Each structure stands twice: as C-alpha cells, then as structure tokens.
XYZ file of C-alpha atoms in Angstrom:
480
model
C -20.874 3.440 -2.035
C -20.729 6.590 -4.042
C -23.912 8.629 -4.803
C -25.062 10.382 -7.475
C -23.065 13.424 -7.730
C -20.320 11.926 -8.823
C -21.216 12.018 -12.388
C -20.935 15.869 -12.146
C -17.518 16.416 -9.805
C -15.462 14.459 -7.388
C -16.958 16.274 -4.388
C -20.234 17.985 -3.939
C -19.098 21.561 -2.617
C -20.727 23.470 -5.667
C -24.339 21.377 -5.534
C -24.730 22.317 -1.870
C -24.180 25.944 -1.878
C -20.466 26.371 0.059
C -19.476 29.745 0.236
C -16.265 30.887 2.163
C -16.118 30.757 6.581
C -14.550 33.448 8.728
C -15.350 31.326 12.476
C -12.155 29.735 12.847
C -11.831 28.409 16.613
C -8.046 28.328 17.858
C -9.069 24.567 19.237
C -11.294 22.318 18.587
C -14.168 21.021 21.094
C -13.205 18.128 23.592
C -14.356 15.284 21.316
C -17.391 13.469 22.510
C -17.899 10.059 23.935
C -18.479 7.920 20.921
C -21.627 5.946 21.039
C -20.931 2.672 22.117
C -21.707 -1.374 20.560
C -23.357 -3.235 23.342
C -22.298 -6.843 23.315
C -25.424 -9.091 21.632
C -26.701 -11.534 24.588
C -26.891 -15.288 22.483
C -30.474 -15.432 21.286
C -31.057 -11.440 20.739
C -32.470 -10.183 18.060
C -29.540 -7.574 17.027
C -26.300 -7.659 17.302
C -25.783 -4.404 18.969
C -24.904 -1.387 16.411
C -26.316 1.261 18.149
C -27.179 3.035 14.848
C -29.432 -0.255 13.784
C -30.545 -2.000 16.843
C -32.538 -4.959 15.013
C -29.839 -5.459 12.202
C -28.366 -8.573 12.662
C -28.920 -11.285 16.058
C -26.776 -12.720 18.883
C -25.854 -15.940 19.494
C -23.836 -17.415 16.562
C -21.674 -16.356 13.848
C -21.986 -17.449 10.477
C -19.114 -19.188 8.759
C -20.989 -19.527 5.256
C -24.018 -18.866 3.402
C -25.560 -21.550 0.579
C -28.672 -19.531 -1.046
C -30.292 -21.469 -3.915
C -33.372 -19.298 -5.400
C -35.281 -19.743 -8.499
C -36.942 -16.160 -9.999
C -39.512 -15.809 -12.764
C -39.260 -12.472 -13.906
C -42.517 -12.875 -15.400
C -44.677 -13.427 -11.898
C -41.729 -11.777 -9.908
C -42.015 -14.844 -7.999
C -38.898 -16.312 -6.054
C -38.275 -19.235 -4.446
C -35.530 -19.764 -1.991
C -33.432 -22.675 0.208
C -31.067 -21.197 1.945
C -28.708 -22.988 4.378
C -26.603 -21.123 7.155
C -23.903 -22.671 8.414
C -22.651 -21.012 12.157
C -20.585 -21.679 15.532
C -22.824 -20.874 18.526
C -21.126 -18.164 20.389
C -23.353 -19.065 23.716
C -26.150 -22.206 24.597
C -29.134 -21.457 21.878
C -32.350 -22.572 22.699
C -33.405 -20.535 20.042
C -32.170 -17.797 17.996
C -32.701 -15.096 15.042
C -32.016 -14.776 11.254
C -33.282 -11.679 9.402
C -35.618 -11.974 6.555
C -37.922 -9.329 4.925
C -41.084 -9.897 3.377
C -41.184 -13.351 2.163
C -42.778 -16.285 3.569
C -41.151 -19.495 5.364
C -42.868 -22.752 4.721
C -40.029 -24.849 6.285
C -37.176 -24.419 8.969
C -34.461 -27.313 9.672
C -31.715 -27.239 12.233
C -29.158 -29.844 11.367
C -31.620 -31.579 9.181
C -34.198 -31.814 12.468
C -37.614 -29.680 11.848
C -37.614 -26.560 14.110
C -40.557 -24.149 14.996
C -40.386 -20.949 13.887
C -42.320 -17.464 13.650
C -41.621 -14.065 12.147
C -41.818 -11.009 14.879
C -41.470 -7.246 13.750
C -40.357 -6.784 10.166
C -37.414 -8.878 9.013
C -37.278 -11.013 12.608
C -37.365 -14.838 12.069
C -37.385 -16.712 15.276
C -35.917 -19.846 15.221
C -36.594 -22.635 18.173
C -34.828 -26.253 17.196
C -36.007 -29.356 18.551
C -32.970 -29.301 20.649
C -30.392 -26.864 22.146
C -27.301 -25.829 20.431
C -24.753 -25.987 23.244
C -22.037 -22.870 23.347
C -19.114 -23.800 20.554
C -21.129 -26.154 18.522
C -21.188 -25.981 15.107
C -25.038 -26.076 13.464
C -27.026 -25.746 10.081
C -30.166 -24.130 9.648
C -32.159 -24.204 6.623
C -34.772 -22.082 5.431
C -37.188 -22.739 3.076
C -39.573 -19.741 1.790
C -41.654 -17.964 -1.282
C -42.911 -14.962 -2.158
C -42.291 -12.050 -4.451
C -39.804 -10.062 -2.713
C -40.732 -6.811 -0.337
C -40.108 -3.582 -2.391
C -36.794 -1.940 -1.604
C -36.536 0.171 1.673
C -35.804 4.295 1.045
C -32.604 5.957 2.098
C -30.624 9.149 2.030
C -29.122 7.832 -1.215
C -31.995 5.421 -2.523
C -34.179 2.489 -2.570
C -32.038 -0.329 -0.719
C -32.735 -3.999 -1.369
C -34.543 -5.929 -4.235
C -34.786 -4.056 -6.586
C -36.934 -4.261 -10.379
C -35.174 -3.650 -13.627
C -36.985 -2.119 -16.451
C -35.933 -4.641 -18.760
C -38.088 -6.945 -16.491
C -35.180 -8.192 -14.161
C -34.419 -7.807 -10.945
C -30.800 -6.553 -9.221
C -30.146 -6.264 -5.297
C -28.123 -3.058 -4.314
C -28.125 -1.133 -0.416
C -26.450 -0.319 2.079
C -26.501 -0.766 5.052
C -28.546 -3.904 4.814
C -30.171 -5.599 1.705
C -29.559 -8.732 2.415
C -32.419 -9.734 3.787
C -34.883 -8.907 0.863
C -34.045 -12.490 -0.526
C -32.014 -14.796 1.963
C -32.577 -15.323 5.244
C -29.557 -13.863 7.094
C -27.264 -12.290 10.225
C -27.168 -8.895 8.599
C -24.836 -7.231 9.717
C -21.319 -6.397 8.552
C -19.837 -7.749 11.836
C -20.945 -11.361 10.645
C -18.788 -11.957 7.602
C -18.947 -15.121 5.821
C -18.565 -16.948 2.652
C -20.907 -17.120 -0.098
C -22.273 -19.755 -2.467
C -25.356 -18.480 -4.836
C -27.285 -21.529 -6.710
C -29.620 -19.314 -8.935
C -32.544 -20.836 -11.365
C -33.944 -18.729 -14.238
C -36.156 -19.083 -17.365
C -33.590 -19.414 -20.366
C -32.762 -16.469 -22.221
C -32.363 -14.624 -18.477
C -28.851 -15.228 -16.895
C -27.261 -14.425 -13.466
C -24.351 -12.350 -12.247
C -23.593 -12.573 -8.564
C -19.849 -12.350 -6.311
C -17.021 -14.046 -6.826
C -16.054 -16.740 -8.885
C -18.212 -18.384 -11.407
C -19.118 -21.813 -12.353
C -20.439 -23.554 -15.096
C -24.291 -23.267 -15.873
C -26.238 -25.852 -15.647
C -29.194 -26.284 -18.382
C -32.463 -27.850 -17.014
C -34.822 -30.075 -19.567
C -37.520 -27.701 -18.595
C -36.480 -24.423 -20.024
C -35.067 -23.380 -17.118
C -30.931 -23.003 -16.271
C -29.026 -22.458 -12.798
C -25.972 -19.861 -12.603
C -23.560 -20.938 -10.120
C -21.246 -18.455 -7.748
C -19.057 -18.832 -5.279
C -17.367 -16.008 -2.754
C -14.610 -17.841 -0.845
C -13.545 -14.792 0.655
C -15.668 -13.658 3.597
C -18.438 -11.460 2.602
C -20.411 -9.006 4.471
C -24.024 -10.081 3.800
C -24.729 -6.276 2.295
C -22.083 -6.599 0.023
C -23.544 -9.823 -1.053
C -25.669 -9.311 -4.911
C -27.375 -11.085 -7.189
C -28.279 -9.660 -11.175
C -30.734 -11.380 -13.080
C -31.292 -9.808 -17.044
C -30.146 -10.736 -20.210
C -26.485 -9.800 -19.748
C -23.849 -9.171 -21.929
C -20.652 -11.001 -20.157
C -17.360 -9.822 -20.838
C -14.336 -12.350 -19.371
C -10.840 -11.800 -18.646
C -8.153 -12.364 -16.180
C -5.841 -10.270 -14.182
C -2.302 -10.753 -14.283
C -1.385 -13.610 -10.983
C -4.820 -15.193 -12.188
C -7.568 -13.409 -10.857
C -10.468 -13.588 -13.205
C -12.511 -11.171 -14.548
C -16.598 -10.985 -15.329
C -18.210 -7.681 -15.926
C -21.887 -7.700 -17.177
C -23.773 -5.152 -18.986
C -27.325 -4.562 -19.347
C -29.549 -4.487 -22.128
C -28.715 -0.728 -23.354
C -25.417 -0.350 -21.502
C -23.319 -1.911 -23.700
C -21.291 0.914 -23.542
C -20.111 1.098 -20.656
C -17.259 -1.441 -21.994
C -15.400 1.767 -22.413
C -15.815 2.896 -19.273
C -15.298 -1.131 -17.713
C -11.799 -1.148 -19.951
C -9.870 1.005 -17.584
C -10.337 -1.712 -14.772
C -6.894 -3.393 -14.801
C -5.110 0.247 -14.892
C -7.142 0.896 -11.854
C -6.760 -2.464 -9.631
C -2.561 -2.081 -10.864
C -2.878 1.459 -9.396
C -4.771 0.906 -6.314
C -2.600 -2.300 -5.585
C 0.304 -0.228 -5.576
C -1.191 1.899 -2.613
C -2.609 -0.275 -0.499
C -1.085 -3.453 -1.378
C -2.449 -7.165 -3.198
C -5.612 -7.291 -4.349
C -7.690 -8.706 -1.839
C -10.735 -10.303 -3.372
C -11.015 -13.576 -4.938
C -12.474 -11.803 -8.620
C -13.090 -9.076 -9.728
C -15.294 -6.935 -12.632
C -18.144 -5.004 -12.604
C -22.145 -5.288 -13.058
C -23.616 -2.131 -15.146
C -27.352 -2.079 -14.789
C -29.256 0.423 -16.955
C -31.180 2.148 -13.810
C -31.021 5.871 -12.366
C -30.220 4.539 -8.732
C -29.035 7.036 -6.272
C -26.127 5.598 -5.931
C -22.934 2.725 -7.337
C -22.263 -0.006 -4.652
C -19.008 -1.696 -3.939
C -20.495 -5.489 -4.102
C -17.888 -7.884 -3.070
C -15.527 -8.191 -6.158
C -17.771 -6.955 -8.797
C -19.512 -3.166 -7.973
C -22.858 -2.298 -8.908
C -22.751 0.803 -11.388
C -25.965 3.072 -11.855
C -26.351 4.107 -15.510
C -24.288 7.659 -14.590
C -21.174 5.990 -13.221
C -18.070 7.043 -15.064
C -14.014 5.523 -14.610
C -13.854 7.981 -11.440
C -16.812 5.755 -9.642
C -14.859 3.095 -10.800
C -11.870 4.248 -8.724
C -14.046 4.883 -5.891
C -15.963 0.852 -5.887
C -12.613 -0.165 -6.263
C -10.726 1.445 -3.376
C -13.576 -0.160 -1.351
C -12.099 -4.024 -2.048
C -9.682 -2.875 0.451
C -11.522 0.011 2.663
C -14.779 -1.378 3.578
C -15.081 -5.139 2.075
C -11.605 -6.313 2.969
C -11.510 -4.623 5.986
C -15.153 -3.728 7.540
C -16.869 -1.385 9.524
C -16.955 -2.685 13.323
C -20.032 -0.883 13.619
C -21.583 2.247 11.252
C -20.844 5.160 13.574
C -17.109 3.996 11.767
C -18.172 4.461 8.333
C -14.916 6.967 7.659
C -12.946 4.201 6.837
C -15.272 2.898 4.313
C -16.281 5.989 2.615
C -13.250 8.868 3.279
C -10.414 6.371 1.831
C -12.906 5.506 -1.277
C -13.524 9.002 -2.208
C -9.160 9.978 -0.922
C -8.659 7.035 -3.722
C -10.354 9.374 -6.356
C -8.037 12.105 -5.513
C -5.232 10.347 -5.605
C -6.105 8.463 -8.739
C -6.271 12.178 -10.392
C -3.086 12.988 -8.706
C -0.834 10.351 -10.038
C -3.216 10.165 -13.570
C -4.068 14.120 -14.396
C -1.059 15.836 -13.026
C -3.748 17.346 -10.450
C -2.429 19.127 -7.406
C -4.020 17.986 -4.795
C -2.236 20.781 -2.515
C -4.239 23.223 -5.032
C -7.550 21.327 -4.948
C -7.677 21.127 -1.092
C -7.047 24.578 -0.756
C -10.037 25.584 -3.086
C -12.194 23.127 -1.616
C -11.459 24.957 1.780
C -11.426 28.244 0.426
C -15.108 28.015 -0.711
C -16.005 25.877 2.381
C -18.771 27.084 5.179
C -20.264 25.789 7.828
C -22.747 23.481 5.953
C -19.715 21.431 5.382
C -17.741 21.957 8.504
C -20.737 20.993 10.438
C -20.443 17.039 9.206
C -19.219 14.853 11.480
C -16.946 12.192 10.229
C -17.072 10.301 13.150
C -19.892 9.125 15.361
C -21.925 11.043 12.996
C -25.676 9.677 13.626
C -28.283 7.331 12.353
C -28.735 8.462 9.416
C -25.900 10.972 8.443
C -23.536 8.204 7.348
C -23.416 9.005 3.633
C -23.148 12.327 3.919
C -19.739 14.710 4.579
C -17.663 11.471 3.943
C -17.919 12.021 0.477
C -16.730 15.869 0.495
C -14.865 16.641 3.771
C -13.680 13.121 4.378
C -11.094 13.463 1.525
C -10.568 16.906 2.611
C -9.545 15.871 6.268
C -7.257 12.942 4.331
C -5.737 15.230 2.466
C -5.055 17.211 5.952
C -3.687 14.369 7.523
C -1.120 13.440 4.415
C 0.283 16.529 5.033
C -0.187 16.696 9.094
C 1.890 13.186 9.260
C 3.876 13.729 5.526
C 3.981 11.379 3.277
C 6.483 8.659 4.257
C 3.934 7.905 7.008
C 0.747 8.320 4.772
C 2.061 6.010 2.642
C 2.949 3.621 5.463
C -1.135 4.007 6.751
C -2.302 2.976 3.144
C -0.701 -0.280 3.003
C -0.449 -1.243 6.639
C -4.156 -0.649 7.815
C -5.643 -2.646 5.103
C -2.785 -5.404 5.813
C -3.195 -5.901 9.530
C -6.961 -6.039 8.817
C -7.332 -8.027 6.020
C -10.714 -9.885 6.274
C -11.749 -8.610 9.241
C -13.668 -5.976 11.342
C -12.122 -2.425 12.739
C -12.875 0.527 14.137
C -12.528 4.281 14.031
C -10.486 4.506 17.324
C -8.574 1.677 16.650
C -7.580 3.613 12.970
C -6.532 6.775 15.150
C -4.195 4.743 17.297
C -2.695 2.921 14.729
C -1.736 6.388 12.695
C -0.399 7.730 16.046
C 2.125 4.562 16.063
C 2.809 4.944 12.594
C 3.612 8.606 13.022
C 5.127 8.529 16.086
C 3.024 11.489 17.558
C 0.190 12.436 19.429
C -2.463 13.817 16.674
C -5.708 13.601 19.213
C -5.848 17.269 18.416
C -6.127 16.781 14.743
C -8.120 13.947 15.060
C -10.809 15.760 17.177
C -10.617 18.806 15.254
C -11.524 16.768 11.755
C -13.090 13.662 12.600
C -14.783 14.420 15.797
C -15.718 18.239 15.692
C -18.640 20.231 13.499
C -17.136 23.198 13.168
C -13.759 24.353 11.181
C -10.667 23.357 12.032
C -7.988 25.794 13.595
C -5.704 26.953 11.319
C -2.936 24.632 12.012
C -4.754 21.538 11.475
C -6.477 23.316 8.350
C -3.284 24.489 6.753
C 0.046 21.283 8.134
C 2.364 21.297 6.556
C 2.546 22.410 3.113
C -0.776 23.262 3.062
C -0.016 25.863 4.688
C -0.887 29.637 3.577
C-alpha cells in the first residue's frame, strides 16, 4: 500500500510538521515483549492476530478459492457461488468463513447441504451434516445475494467494495476486503490460489489477478471474464474491477504476460503504466525473479486514500505517478510473495516498498541517498521518532513505515554495508518465497547474514519511539 502523499514527495516529513530534535538518548530502551499470535483452536472464529481478533477462523486452511459472481451495475446487485477448497487442520464439527453483508441462501460441504448462520458482522458459521476428521480434505460452497456492504473506513480509506463513478464497482483494502464479496478465511496467514468466474451486462468488462482467459459471450446480453491466480494469494490482495476498461496487453521478456486496464478518463495513465518493464527489470535485479504469475496494473479514476499492491496487477488511485509504481511493485516480493505472519510485522511489507522508491531514485536520478537520509534526519522530531516500526498497534500500521521505515533501511545499509544489504534483498525474499514470516525471524536472519549482533540497532529503530543514539543514527558513512 502507499497512501496519498505520495503524489507530492517520497516521504511525508514536510506535510506533518518535522522540525529538528536535540533528545538524543546514548541507548535505546530494552525493547518490549512483542505482542504475541495465539494459536487458532479448529472451529474458532479468528485465527489469532492479536491486532484483528475476528479476521480469519481456525480449523482449516484453504488451498484454493473458485468465486463465480454476476454484478449489474445498474441495481448494484451481485450474485455469488463461491467454492472453498481446504485441509482440516483439526476434527471440524463445524467451522467459520468470513463474509460481510450479503446474504446466504445455500451452504454445501462436499456437495452435502450444511446448516449455517451468520453471528457478529462478517461471521458465517458453518455445521456439515457430518464431521470433517483432522487431515481431510473438504469443499464448501456458498451460495449468496445482495448488494454488497459499503466499504469499511481506515487510517488511509474506505476498504472493501467499493462504487466507481462511472457506475462500476472496484475492491481495494487492506487489511481485509475480502470479505465484502466472497465468502472467505481472511487473513493473510491463509494463502491460496485464486480462480474468479465474473458475469456482467455487455459493454462492462472485468479485470481481476493473474492470468486471463478467454471471455465467454452469453445469448442473453450478458458475458463472463475469466481469471486465474495460480500463485498463492492472500485473500486481501485478491481484486476484482468491473467498468468499461481500456486493456492494454503485453508480455515480459521469459513470458510473463502483461494486462493493465484503464478507466474511463484515465487513459493517460499509459504514460505513466509504460515504465513498467524498466521497473520489474530493476526490481528483479535486487531482489531476484519475478515472483508472480502476471503482471500490469488497474488505474481506476477515483481519489482513494491510497494505491494497493493487488496480487500481480496494483490498484492505482487517480494521483499515482511511476514512483507508486515502484512502490506496488516492490510489494510482489515484500508483502505478496512473502507475507506478513501477523500485522504487528507490517515493516516488511511497507519499509522495503517505500526503501524500493529510494533506491529506484538512487540508481535512476543520480540521488544520494547518503544526502537524503541525512536531511530527512536533520529536519526530524519526535513526531517521527515516536513511530514504532515494530509491534506498533492496532491501528498505527500505515503510519511511520512510510517515512522512518526507509529511513531506518537506509541506517541499516550502512550499519551492515552494502555487500550484506545486498545479500538481505535477494535472500529474504528467496527463502520465503510464497510463504508467511515474521519481524523477528527478519532480525535473525540479517544477524546471520552480517555476521554480528545488531539487537542494539534493531531495538533502537524498529522497536524504540524515541531517536536513535548517534551511532545507530549516523553507521557508517552516514556518519557526521
């Protein structure tokens, strides 16, 4: 994700007011006892982020997602059949999907009718007719209607389902959205693949993840837009556009294809859209193959808060320029490829997207970034300082990742040099690939990589609100 700012600077320094800081503590505070996942029992109804109790449910995991929906834009009205394919992960005598808003008429469990009944706001309890026993492989299918809840608010935006004002409709948020129009295990812990069957009047046409398929034309004025995500997905990096796109195709060199779409009065963004192959070449040669099965970009003509980094093919609000295209981009790797274990670990999403930016400027506009960081620090106080990147709240997730999370990259280029940097860049995203990590686990992997003890550092950027000392401020060549 990268908010709105963007369209006026990389970071957001001058917007919130940072003046200089003269408290500079010799050592940083004892970091603090992260707060800790709690293991889902098999049947909950979340999966255990402390951050988002409800998001997501234990029992299962999903191995892949079939949503077929038919919209109207006229009535607003969708239709969905969604089937979830899972592995019990304990005996299931019932168990949870998440689904906002809309309402089931039918529920199947390997083709058997099940009772079900919603609870709370997005909880849809699932009993089958018989238990699933721990290790067996199931299918549930949902079956529901409605016109879809309006999106949720956030620090950045409205998150979810989403209305466009050329009469569409677009699905953008983080950290859930999911669940606005599919039923669901929302949560980024949960990836899976993703096949989108999608019915629309003709003359409307559908841009989702991954790779597309042939349309197929109905005799009743209506066509289906096909899309299939064989990598797995996290289900809030899963999107769906429906408008009257304009479609651009291409490949990548080694075959990947290419499908950007534009919105009615954002043609122009082609220009911006162009500079996409420099900018997957570039970020490839940092942190290694491209690790999504397509790629592009969808340009909507809205005012959102924020860009998104859907799976393959980002979400770009009408401001977004090439530098949020850097940014989306650098999340194929940090935060798609390789996912948050749970949100307090956000850093590794956010701080390497907006570290991207810097070093796309760096190798692209001759920048400094030795000068940059030591402005940015110069005109620092404690408003900035006082973000946590790290177990940072409920809440405060998109916040100081954006400004100081670069900032304490930068720090630890230089803490580490950049043999070593270079090193973390490819190897973390490697040794992750399609999976979940963690904060802690990051820190001990850089320690191996370096070959030092940086718990110091690390507690002094990532796990402190207050300034660094001035040796983990200024490593290195940073240094005054």
């Amino acid at each position: 994700m990268r908010h709105g700012t963007a369209r006026a600077a990389c970071l957001a320094l001058v917007a919130l007011g940072l003046t200089a800081c003269t408290s500079e503590p010799e050592e940083p505070p004892k970091p603090p006892a992260p707060t800790k996942a709690v293991e889902a029992e098999p049947g909950a109804d979340g999966v255990g982020d402390p951050y988002y109790p409800q998001d997501g449910n234990g029992g299962y995991d999903v191995t892949g997602y079939h949503v077929s929906i038919s919209y109207d834009p006229k009535s607003r009205q969708l239709t969905g059949d969604t089937r979830v394919a899972a592995k019990a992960t304990g005996d299931l005598e019932r168990f949870n999907l998440d689904l906002s808003g809309l309402k089931v008429s039918a529920v199947e469990v390997d083709g058997e009718a099940a009772k079900f009944e919603r609870q709370g706001e997005h909880e849809l309890v699932v009993t089958p007719a018989a238990s699933v026993a721990d290790g067996a492989e199931f299918t549930a299918r949902v079956r529901y209607a409605g016109v879809p809840k309006g999106p949720e608010e956030s620090s950045l935006g409205d998150n979810g389902w989403q209305l466009a004002q050329s009469g569409g409709a677009f699905v953008a948020g983080e950290p859930h959205s999911a669940a606005t129009w599919y039923p669901a295990n929302d949560t980024p812990r949960d990836k899976a693949t993703f096949k989108l069957d999608a019915r629309v009047p003709n003359g409307w046409s559908v841009i989702s993840n991954g790779r597309e398929k042939p349309p197929t034309p109905g005799d009743d004025g209506w066509t289906t837009y096909h899309w299939e995500e064989p990598t797995r997905i996290a289900t809030y990096l899963t999107t769906v556009g429906i408008d009257r796109w304009k479609f651009d195709r291409s490949t990548l060199p080694g075959g990947i294809p290419v499908v950007s779409a534009y919105a009615p009065g954002v043609e122009y963004k082609r220009d911006v859209e162009s500079g996409l192959p420099e900018i997957i070449e570039f970020l490839s040669s940092k942190f290694g193959p491209y690790p999504q099965s397509a790629a592009g970009g969808i340009y909507i003509n809205e005012d959102i808060g924020f860009s998104l980094e859907t799976q393959g093919r980002p979400i770009y609000a009408s401001w977004a320029e090439l530098t949020v295209v850097v940014h989306e981009n650098a999340h194929q790797w940090f935060g798609n490829s390789v996912s948050v274990q749970s949100w307090s670990d956000i850093c590794l999403n956010e701080c390497f997207a907006s570290y991207a930016q810097w070093l796309w400027d760096e190798a692209k506009e001759g920048v400094n970034l030795d000068d940059q960081y030591r402005q940015e620090a110069a005109r620092a106080n404690n408003r900035l300082w006082g973000g946590k990147l790290y177990d940072m709240g409920a809440g405060n997730e998109f916040t100081s990742v954006y400004d100081k999370g670069p900032m304490a990259l930068h720090a630890l280029r230089r803490e580490i040099g950049d043999r070593a940097f270079d090193r973390v860049l490819r190897e973390w995203p490697a040794q992750h690939r399609d999976g979940n990590a963690s904060w802690p686990e990051f820190e001990q992997f850089v320690q191996k990589v370096a070959g030092k003890d940086l718990s110091g550092f690390f507690g002094a950027w990532f796990h402190a609100d207050t300034e660094p000392a001035e040796k983990y401020l200024y490593p290195g060549s940073l240094a005054k």
